[in-house]
Tab-separated table of C-alpha atoms and ligand atoms in Angstrom:
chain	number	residue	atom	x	y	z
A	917	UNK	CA	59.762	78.623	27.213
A	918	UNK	CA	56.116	77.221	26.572
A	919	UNK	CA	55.624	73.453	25.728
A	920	UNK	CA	55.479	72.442	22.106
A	921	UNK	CA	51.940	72.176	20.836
A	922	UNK	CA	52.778	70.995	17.402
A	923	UNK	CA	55.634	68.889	15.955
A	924	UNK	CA	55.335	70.074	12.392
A	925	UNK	CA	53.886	73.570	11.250
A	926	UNK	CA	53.661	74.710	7.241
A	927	UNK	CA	53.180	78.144	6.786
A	928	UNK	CA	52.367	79.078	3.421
A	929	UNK	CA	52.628	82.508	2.558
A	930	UNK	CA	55.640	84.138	4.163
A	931	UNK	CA	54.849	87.769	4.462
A	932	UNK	CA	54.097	90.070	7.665
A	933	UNK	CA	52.209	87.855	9.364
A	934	UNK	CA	53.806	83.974	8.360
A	935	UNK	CA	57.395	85.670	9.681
A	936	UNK	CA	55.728	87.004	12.780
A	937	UNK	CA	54.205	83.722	13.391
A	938	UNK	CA	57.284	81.949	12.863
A	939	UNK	CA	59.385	84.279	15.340
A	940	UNK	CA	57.079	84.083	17.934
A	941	UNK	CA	56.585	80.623	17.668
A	942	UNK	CA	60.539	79.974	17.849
A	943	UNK	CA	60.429	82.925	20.693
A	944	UNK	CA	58.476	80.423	23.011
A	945	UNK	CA	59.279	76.772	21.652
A	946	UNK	CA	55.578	75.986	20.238
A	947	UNK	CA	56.377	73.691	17.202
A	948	UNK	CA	59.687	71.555	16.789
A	949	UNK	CA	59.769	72.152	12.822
A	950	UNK	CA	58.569	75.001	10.984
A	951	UNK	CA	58.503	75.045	6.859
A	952	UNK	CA	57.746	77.440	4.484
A	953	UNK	CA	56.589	78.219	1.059
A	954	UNK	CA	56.389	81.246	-0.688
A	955	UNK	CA	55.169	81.699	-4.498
A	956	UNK	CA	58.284	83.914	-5.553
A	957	UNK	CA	61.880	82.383	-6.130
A	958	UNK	CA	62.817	86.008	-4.651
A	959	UNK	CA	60.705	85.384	-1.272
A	960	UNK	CA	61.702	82.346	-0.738
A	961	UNK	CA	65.669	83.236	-1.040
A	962	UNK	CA	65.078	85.838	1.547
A	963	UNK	CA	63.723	83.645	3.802
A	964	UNK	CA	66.708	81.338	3.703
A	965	UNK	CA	68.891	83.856	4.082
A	966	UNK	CA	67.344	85.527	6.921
A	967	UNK	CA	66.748	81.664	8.213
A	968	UNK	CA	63.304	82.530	8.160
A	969	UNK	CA	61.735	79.168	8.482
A	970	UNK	CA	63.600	75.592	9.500
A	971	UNK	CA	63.276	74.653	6.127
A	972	UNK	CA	62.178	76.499	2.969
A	973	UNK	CA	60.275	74.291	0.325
A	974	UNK	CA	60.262	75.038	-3.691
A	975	UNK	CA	56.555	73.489	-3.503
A	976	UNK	CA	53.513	74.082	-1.075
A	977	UNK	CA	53.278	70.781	-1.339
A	978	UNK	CA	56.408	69.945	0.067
A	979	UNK	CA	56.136	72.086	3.023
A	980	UNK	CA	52.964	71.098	4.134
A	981	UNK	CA	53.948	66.866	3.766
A	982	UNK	CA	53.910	65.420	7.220
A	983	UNK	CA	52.375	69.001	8.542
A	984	UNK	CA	50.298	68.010	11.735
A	985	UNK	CA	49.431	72.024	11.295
A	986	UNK	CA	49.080	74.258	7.938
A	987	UNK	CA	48.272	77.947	8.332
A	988	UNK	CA	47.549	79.468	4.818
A	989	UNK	CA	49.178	82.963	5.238
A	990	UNK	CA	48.725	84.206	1.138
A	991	UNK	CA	45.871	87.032	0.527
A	992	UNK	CA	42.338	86.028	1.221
A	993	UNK	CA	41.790	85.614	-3.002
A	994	UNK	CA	44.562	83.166	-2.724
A	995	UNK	CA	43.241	80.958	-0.390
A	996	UNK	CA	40.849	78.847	-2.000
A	997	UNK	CA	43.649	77.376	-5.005
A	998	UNK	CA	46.302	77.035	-2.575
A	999	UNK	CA	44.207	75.001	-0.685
A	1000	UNK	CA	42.852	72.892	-3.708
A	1001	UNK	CA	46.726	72.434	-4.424
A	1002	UNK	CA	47.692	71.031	-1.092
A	1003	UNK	CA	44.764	68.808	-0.479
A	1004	UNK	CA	45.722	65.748	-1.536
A	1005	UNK	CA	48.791	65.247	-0.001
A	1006	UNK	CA	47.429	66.785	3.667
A	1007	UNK	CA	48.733	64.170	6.920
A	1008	UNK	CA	45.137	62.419	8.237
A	1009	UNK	CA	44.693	64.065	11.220
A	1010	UNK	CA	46.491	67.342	10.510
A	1011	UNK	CA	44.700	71.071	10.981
A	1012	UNK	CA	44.293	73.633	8.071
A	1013	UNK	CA	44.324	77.218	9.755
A	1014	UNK	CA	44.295	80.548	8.075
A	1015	UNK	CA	44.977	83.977	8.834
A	1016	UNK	CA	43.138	86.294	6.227
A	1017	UNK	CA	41.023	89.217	7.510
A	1018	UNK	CA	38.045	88.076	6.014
A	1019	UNK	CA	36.214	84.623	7.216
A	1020	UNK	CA	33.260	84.500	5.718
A	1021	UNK	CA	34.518	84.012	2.066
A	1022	UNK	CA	37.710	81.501	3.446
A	1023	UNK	CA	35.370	79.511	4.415
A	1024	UNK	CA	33.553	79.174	1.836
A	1025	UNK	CA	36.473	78.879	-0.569
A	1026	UNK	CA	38.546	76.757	1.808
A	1027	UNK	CA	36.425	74.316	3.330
A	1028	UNK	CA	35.230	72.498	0.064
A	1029	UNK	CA	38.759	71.282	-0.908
A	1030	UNK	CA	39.393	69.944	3.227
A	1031	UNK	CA	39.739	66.238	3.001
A	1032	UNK	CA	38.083	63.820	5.564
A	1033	UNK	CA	40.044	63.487	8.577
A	1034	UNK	CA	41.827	66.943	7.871
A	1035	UNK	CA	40.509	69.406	10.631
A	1036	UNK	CA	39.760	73.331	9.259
A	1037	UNK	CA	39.974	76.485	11.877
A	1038	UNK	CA	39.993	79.613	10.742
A	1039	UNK	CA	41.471	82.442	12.326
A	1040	UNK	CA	41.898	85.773	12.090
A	1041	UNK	CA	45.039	87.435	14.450
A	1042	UNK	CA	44.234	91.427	14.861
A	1043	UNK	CA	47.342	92.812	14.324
A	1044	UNK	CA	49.446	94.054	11.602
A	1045	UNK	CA	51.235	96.819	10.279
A	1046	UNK	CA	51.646	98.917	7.189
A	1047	UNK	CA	54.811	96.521	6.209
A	1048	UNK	CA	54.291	93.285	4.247
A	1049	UNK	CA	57.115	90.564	2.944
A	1050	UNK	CA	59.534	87.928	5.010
A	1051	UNK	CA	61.628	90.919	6.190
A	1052	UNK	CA	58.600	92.916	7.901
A	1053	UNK	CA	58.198	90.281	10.687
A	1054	UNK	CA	58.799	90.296	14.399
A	1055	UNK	CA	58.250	88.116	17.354
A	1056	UNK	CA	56.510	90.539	19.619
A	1057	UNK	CA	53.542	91.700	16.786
A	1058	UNK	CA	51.000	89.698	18.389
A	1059	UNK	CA	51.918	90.454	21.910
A	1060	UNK	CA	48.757	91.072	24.039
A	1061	UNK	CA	46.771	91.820	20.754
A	1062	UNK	CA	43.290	89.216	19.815
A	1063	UNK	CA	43.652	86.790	17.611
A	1064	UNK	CA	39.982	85.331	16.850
A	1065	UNK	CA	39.562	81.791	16.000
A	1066	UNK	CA	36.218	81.183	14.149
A	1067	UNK	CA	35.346	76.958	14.647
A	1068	UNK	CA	32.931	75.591	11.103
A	1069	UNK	CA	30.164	73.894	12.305
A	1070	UNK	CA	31.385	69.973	13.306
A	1071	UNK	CA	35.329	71.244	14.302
A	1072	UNK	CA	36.513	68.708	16.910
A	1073	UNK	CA	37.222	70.874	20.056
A	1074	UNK	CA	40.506	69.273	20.517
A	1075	UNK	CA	41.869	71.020	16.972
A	1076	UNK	CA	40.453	74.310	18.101
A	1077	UNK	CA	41.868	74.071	21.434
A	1078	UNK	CA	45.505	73.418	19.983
A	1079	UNK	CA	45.480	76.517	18.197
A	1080	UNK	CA	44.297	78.317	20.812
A	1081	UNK	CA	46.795	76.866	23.148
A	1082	UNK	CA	49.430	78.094	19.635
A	1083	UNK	CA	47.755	81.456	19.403
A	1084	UNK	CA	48.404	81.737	23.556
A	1085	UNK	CA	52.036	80.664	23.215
A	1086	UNK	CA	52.716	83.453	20.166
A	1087	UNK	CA	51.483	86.050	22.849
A	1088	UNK	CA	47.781	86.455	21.602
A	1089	UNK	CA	44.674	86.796	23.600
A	1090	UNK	CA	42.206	84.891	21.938
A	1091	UNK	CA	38.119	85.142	21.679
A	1092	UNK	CA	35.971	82.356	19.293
A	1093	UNK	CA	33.860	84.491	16.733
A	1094	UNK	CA	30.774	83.468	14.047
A	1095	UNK	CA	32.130	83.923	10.745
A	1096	UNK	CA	29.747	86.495	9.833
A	1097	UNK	CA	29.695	88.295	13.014
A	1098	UNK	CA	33.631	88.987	12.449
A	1099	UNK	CA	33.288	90.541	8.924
A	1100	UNK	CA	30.753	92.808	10.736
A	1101	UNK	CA	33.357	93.911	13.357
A	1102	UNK	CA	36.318	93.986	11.054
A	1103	UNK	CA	33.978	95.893	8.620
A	1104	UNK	CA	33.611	98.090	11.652
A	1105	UNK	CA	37.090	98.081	13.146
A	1106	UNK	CA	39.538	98.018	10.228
A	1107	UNK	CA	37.938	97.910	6.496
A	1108	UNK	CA	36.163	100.848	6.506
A	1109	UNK	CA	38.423	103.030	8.494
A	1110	UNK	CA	41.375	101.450	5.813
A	1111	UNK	CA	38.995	102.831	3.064
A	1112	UNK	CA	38.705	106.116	4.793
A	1113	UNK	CA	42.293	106.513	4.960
A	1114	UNK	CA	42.745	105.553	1.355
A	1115	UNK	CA	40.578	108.490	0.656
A	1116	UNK	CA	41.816	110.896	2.565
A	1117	UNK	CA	45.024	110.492	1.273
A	1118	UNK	CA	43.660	110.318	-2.194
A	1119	UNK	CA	41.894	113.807	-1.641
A	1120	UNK	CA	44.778	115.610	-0.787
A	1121	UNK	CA	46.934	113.989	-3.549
A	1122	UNK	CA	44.112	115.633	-5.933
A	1123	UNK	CA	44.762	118.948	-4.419
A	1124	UNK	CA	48.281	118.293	-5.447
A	1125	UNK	CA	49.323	118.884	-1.691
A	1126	UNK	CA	50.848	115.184	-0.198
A	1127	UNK	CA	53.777	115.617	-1.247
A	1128	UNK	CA	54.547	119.528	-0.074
A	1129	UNK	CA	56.779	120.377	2.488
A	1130	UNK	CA	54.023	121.730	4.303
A	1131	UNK	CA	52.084	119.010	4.727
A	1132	UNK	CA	54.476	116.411	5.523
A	1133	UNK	CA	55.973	119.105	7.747
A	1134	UNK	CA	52.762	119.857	9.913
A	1135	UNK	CA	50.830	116.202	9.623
A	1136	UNK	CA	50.769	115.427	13.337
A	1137	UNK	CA	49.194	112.573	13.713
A	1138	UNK	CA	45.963	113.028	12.146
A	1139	UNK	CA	46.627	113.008	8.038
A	1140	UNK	CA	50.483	110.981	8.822
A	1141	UNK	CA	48.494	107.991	10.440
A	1142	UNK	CA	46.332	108.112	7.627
A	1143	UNK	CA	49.349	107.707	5.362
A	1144	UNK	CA	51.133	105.243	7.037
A	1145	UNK	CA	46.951	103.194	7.042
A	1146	UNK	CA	47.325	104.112	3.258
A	1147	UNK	CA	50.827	102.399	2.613
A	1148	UNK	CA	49.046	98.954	3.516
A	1149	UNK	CA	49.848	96.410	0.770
A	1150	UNK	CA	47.020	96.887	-2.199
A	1151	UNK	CA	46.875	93.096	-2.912
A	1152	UNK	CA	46.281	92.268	0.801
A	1153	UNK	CA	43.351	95.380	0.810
A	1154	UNK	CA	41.744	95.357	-2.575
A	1155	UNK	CA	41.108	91.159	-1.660
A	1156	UNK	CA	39.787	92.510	1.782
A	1157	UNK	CA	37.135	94.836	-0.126
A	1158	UNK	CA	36.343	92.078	-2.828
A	1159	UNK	CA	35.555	89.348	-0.323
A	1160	UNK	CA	33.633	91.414	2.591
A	1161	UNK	CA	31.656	93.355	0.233
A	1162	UNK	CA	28.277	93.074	2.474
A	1163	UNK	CA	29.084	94.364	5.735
A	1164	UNK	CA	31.823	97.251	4.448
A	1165	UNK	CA	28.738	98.369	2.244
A	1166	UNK	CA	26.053	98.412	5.413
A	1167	UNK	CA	29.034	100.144	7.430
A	1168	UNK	CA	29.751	102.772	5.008
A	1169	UNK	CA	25.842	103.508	4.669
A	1170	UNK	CA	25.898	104.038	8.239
A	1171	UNK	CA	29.246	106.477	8.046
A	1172	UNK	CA	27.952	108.534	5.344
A	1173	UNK	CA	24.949	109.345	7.471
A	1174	UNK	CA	27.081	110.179	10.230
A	1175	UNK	CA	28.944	112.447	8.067
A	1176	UNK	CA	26.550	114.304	6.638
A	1177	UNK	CA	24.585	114.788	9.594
A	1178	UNK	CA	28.146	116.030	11.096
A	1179	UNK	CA	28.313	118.192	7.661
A	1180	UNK	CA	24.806	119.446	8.683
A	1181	UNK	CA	26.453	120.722	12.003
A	1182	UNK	CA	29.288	122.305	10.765
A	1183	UNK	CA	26.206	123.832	8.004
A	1184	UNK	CA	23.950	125.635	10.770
A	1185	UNK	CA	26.439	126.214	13.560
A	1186	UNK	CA	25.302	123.721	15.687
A	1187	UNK	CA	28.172	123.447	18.492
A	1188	UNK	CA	26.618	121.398	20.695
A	1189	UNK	CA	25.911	118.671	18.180
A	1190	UNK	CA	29.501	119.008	17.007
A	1191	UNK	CA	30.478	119.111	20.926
A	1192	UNK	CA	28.527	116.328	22.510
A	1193	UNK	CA	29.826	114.097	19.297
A	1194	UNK	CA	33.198	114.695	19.960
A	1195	UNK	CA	32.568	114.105	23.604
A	1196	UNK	CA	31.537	110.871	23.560
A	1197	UNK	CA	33.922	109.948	20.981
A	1198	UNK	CA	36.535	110.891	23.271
A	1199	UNK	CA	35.225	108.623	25.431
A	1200	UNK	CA	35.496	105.723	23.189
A	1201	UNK	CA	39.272	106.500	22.608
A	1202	UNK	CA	39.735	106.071	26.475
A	1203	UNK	CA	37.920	102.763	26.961
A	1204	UNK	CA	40.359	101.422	24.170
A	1205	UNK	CA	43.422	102.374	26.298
A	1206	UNK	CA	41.973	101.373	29.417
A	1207	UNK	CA	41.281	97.770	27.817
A	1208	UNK	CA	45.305	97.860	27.010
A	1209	UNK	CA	44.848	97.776	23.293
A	1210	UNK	CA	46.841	100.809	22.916
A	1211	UNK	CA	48.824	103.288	24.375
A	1212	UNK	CA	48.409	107.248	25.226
A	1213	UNK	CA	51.555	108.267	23.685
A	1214	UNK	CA	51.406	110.555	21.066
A	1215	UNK	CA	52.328	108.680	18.140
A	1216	UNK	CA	49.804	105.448	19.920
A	1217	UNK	CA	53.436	104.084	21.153
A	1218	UNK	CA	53.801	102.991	17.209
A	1219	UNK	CA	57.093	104.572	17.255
A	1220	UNK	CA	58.680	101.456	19.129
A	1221	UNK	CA	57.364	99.441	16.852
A	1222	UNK	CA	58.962	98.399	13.306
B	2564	NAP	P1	52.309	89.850	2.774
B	2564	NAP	O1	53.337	90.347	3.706
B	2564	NAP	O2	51.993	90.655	1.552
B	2564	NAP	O3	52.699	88.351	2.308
B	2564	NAP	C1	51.862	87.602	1.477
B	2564	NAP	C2	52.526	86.281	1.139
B	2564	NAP	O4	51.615	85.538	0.320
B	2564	NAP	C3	53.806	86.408	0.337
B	2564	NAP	O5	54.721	85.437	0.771
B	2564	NAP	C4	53.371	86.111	-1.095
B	2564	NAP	O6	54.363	85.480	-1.843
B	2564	NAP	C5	52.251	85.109	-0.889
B	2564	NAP	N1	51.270	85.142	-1.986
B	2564	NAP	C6	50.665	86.231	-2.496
B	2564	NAP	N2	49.808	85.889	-3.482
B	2564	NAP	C7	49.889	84.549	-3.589
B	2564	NAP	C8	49.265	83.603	-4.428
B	2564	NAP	N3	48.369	83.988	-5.357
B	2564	NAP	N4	49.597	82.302	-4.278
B	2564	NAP	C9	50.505	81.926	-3.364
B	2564	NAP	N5	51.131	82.776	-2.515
B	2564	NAP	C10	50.825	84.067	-2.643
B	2564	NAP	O7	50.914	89.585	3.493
B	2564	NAP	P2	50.509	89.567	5.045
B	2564	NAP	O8	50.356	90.972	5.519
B	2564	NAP	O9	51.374	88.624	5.801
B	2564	NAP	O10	49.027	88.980	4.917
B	2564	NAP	C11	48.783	87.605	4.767
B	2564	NAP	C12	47.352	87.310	5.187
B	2564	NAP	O11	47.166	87.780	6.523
B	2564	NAP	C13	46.287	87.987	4.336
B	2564	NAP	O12	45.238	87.087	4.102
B	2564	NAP	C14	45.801	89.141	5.200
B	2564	NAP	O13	44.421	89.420	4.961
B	2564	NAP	C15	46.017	88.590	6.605
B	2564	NAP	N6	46.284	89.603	7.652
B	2564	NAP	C16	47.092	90.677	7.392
B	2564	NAP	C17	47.304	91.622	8.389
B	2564	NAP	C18	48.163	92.842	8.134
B	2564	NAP	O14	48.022	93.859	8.799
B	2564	NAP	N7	49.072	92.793	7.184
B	2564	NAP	C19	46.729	91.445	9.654
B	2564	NAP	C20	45.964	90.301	9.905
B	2564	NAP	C21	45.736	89.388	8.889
B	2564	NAP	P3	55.454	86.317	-2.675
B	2564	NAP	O15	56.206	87.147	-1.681
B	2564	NAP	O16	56.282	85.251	-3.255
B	2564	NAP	O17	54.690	87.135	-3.660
């Protein structure tokens, strides 16, 4: 059991990611109360009856009352009006967190409606899977994965060294990022290859083939992890593109040149080109196992996981 950091924790939002939180946070003992609010009549019964949550509120403004921490778990277009909606009634004193995969734009939509004395750190935990709603949630998800906290400009340490000290307690490793320096690396690390995936999958549905025998049958893990990338909740990813337009732009500039010049290869015969690429991509996939962020198995260990 870890000590409690926080008496009183809102989460907002109870998908993936708000019922992770709230499982690992009961796992180790790191808040004595946890509410919830959810915008569907339907979510929010399902969280009662799978006692998701201490208490489930009809209003976000009921579950954040007396809140000495709010974490705004809704899609990143969401963020800005739920946070206009629970202003006024924030605890002096309390901190706003979020968790949406883009920073840049939470900030910006987020931080105008923060009242005086009401401390805002975003934060951004890099895990997930292709599941979303209360039922898709489970203690262990952030288990020895990042979770990046990304301070505005004025944040008393103290508020950013509670969530940490949360983030810790839920399993997380954690790292403090610029807000724009994030998008870049999640442009890098998850939008674009998310958009890849949504294309590959969407070129072989127009050659009629995802759904024959054959290539369900013989998708090794190549095209099937594409699927499974491509069965990620469209709300969640069409907000993701909308918001970090910028730097998944500049990165998929930079991929189609590496594609064609890869085309170019496959063109003229070049082998060695196509050979010393591979190579020291190969090489990349290694230094991600060795740094623990995943595993060798053949399925990437995902098959232990829900
Ligand atoms: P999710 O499972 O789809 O849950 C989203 C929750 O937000 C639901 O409870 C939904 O309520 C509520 N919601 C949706 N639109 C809303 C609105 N306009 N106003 C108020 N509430 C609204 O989503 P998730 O995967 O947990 O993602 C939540 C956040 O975490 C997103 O910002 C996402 O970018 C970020 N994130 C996701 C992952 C991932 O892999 N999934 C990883 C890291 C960060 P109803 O059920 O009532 O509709």
């Amino acid at each position: 059991m870890s000590e409690q950091v926080y008496g009183r924790v809102a989460l907002i939002g109870l998908g993936l990611i708000a019922s992770s939180m709230f499982w690992a946070m009961k796992r180790a003992g790191l808040a004595g109360e946890v509410t919830g609010y959810a915008r569907s009549e339907e979510t929010r019964a399902t969280a009662r009856k799978i006692g998701l949550c201490d208490r489930v509120c009809d209003s976000a403004r009921e579950a954040v009352k007396d809140a000495d921490l709010v974490v705004l778990c809704v899609p990143v277009g969401a963020m800005g009006p739920v946070m206009e909606d629970i202003a006024p009634v924030l605890k002096p004193g309390a901190t706003v967190s979020d968790v949406g995969s883009v920073k840049r734009h939470v900030i910006e939509a987020v931080q105008p409606h923060i009242p005086e004395g009401v401390h805002f750190v975003p934060a951004h935990p890099l895990a997930g899977t292709e599941h979303s709603g209360p039922e898709s949630g489970f203690a262990e998800l952030f288990d020895n994965r990042w979770s990046l906290l990304v301070p505005v400009e004025g944040t008393d340490p103290e508020a950013t060294a509670r969530l940490r000290a949360l983030w810790e307690g839920m399993g997380a490793n954690v790292d403090e990022m610029d807000a724009d320096h994030h998008d870049l690396v999640l442009a890098v690390t998850s939008h674009t290859p998310h958009l890849i995936a949504y294309t590959m999958v969407g070129v072989a549905d127009d050659l009629r083939r995802v759904t024959d025998s054959e290539v369900i049958k013989y998708s090794a893990a190549g095209f099937r992890d594409f699927t499974r990338i491509a069965a990620s909740d469209p709300t969640m990813w069409r907000d993701v593109f909308l918001t970090n337009k910028d730097a998944t732009l500049e990165i998929l500039g930079r991929f189609t040149e590496e594609l064609f010049a890869l085309q170019r290869a496959i063109r003229t015969g070049d082998g060695e080109h196509l050979h010393d690429y591979f190579t020291h991509t190969r090489a990349i996939r290694r230094g991600i196992i060795e740094a623990g962020q995943d595993t060798d198995a053949p399925d990437f260990g995902r098959g232990q996981k829900k």
